[in-house]
PDB file of C-alpha atoms in Angstrom:
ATOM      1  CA  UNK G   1     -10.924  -2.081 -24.611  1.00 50.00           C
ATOM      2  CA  UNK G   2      -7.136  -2.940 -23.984  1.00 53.00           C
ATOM      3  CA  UNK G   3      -7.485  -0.171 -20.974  1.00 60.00           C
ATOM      4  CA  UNK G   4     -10.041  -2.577 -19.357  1.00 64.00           C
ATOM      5  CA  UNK G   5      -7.453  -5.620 -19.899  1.00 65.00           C
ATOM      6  CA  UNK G   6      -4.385  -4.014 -18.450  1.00 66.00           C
ATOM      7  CA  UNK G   7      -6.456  -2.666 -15.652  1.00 74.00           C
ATOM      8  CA  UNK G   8      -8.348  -4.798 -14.028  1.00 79.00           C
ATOM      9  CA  UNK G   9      -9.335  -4.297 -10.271  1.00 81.00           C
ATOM     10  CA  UNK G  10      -6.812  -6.311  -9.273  1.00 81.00           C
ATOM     11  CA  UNK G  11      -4.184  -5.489 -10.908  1.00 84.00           C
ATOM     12  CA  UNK G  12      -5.054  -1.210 -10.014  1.00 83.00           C
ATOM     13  CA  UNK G  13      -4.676  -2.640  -6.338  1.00 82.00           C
ATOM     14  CA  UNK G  14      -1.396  -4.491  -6.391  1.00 86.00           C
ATOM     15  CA  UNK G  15      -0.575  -1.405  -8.209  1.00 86.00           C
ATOM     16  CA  UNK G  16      -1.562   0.749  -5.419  1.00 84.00           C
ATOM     17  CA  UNK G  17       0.082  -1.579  -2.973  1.00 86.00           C
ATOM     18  CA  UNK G  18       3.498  -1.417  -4.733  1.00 90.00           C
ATOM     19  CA  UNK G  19       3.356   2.331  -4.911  1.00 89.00           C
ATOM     20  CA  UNK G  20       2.166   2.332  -0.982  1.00 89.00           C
ATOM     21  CA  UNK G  21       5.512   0.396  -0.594  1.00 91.00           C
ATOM     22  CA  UNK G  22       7.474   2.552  -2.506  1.00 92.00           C
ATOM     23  CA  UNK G  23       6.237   5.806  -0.304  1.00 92.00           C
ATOM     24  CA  UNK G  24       6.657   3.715   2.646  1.00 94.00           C
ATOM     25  CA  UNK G  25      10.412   3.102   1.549  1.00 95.00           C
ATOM     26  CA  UNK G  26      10.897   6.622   1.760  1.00 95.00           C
ATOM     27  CA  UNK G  27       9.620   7.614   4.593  1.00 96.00           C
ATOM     28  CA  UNK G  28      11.565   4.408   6.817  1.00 97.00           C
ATOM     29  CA  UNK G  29      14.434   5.814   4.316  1.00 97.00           C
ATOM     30  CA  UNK G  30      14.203   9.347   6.246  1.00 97.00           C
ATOM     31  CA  UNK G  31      13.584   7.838  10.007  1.00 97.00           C
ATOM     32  CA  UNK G  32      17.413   6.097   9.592  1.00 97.00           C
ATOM     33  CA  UNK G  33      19.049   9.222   7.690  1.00 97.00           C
ATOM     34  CA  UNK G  34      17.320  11.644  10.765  1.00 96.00           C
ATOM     35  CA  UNK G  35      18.198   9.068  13.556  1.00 94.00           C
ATOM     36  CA  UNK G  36      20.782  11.437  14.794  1.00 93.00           C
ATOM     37  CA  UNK G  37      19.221  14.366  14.604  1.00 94.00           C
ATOM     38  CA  UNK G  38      18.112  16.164  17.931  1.00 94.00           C
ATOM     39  CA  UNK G  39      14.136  16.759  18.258  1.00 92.00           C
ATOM     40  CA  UNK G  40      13.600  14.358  15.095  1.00 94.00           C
ATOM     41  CA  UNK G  41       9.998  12.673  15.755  1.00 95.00           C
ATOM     42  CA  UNK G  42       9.877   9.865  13.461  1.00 95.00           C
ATOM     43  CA  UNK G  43       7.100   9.085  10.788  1.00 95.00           C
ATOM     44  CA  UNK G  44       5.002   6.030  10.012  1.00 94.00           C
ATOM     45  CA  UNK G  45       2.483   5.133   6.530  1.00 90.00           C
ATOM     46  CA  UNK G  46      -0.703   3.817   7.777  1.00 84.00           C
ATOM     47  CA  UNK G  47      -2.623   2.148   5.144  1.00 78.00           C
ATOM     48  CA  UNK G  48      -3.581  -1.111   6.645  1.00 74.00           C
ATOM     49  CA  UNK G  49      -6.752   0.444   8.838  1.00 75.00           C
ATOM     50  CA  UNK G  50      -8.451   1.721   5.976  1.00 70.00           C
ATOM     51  CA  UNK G  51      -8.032  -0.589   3.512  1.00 68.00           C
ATOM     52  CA  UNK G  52      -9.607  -3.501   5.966  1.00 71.00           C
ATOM     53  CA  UNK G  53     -12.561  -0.980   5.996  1.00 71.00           C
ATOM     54  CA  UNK G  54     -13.349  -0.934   2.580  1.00 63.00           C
ATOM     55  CA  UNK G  55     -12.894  -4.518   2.419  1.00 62.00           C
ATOM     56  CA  UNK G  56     -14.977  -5.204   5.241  1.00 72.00           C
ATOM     57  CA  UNK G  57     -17.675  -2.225   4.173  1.00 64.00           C
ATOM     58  CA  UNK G  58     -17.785  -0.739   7.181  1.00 52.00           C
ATOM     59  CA  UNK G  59     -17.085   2.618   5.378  1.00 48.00           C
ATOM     60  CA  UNK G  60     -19.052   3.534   1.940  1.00 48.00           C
ATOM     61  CA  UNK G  61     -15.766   4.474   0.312  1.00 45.00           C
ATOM     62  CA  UNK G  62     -16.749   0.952  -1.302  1.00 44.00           C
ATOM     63  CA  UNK G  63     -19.436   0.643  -4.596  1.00 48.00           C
ATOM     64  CA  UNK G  64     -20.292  -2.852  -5.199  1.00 42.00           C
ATOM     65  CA  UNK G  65     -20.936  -4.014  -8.847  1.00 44.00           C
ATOM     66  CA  UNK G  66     -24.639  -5.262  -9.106  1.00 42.00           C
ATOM     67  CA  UNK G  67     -23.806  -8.056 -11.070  1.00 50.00           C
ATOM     68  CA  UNK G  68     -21.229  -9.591  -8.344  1.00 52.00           C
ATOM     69  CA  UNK G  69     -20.916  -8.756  -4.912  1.00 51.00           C
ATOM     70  CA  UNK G  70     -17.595  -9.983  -4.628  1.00 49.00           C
ATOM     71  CA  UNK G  71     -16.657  -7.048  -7.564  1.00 48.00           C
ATOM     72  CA  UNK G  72     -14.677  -4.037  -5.586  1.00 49.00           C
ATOM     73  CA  UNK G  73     -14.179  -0.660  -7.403  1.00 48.00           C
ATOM     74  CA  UNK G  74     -10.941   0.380  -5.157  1.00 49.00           C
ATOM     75  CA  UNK G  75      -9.437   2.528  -7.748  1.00 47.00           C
ATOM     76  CA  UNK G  76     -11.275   6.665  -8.171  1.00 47.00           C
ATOM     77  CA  UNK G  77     -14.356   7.354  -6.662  1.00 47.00           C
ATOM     78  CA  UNK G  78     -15.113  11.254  -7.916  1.00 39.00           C
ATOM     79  CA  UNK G  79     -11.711  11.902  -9.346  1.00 36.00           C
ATOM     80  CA  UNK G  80     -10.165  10.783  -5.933  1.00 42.00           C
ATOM     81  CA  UNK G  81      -7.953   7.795  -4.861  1.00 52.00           C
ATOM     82  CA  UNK G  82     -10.268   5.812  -2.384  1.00 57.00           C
ATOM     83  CA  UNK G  83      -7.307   4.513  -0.480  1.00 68.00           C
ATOM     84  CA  UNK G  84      -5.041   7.133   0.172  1.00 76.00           C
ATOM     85  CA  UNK G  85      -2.164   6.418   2.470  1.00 80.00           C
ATOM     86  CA  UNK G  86      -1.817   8.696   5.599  1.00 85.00           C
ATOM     87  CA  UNK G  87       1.454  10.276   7.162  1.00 89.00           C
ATOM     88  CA  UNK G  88       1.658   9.944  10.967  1.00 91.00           C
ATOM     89  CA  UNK G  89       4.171  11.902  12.876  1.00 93.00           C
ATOM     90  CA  UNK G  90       4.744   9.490  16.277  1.00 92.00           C
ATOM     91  CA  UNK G  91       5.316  11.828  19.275  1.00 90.00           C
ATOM     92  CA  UNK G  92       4.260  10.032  22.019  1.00 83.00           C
ATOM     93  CA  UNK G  93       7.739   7.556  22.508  1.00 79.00           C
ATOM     94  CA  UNK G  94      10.950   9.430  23.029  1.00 75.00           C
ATOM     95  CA  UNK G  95      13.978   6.951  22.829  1.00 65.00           C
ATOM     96  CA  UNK G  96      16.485   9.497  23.742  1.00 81.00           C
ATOM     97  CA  UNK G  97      17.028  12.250  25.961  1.00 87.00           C
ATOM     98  CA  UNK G  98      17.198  14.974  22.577  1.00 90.00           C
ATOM     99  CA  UNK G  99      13.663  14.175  21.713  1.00 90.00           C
ATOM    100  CA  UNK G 100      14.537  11.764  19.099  1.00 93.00           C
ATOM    101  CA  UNK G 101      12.483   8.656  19.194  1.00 93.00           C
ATOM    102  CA  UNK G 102      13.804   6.719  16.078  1.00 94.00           C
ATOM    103  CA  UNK G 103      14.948   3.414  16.511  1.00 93.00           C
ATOM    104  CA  UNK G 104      17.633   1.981  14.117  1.00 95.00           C
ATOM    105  CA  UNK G 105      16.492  -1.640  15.035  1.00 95.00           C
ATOM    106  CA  UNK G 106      12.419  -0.889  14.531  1.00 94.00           C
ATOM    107  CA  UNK G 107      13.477   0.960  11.400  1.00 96.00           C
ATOM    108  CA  UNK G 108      15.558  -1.871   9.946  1.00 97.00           C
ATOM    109  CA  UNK G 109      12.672  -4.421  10.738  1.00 97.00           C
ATOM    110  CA  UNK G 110      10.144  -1.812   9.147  1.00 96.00           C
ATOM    111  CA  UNK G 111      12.237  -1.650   6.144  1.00 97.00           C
ATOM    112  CA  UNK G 112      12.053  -5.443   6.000  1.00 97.00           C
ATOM    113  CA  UNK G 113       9.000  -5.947   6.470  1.00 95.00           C
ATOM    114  CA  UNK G 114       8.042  -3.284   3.261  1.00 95.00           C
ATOM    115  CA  UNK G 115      10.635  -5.276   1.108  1.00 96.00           C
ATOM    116  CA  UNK G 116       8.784  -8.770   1.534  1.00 96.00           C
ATOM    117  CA  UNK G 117       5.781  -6.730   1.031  1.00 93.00           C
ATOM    118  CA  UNK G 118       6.729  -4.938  -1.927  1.00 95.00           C
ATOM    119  CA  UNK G 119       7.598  -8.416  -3.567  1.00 96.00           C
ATOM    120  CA  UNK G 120       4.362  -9.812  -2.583  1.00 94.00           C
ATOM    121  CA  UNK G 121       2.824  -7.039  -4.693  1.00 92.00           C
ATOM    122  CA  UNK G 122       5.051  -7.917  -7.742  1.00 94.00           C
ATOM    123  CA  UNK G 123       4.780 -11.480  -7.634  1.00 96.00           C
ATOM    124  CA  UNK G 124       1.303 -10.850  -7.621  1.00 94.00           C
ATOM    125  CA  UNK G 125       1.197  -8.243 -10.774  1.00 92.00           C
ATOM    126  CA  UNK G 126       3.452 -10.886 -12.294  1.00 93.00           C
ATOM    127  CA  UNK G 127       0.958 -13.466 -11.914  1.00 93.00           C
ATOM    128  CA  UNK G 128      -1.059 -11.337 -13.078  1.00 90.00           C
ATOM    129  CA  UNK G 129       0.324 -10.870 -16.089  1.00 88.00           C
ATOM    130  CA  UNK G 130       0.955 -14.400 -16.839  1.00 90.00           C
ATOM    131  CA  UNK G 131      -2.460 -15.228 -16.444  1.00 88.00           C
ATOM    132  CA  UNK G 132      -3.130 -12.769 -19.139  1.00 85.00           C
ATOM    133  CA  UNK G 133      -0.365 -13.962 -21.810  1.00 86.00           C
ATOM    134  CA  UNK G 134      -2.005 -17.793 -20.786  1.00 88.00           C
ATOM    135  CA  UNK G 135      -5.515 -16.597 -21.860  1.00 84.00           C
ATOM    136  CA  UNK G 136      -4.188 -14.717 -24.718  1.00 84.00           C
ATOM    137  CA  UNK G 137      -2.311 -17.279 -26.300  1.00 85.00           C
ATOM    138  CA  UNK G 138      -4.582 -19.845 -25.541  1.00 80.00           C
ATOM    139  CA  UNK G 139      -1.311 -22.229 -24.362  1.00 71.00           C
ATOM    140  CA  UNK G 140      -1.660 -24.273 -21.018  1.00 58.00           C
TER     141      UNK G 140
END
């Protein structure tokens, strides 16, 4: 029963969103340690595409509770992650004549753009959490 409480739909998605971040982090993190290397094609996450399909159904990655058709099940679907995050390599811009097509200034706005993103995801878990203590303790 506590399992249920302390994963809620909601909270399994700012979850994943926060751990989509994290990977994203990484990956900007190698683009600016690589942006001097010769031949380096940089990387992006895409997430974004996907997830508006599911939330859109256009996809049937999506199972709809019968009792609510606002209820999403984003979390496993047959042991697998529904939303999985996909690694692009970009190779159509080059911004230099080695081949390397990273751009410290897209990078640093990338980077960001994930921080305010990432803290949207927490403040939202946070809330999340609040709003359980509230309804626990009963307190308004």
């Amino acid at each position: 029963m506590l399992e249920k409480i302390f994963s809620t739909p909601t909270q399994k998605m700012l979850n994943f969103g926060m751990d989509l971040a994290s990977v994203r982090n990484e990956i900007i993190a190698d683009n600016i340690a690589n942006a001097e290397t010769p031949g380096f094609k940089r990387h992006e996450v895409s997430f974004e595409e996907k997830f508006r399909e599911v939330l859109e159904n256009k996809t049937n990655h999506m199972k709809l509770d019968a009792r609510n058709a606002r209820h999403m099940q984003i979390g496993e679907e047959d042991g697998q992650n529904v939303l999985q995050p996909e690694l692009r390599t970009i190779y159509a811009t080059s911004a230099r004549n080695d081949g390397n097509n990273v751009d410290i200034d897209v990078e640093m706005a990338n980077s960001s753009k994930n921080s305010m993103y990432f803290e949207a995801m927490n403040r939202g878990i946070t809330n999340e959490f609040r709003l359980l203590r509230l309804a626990i303790s009963g307190r308004g």
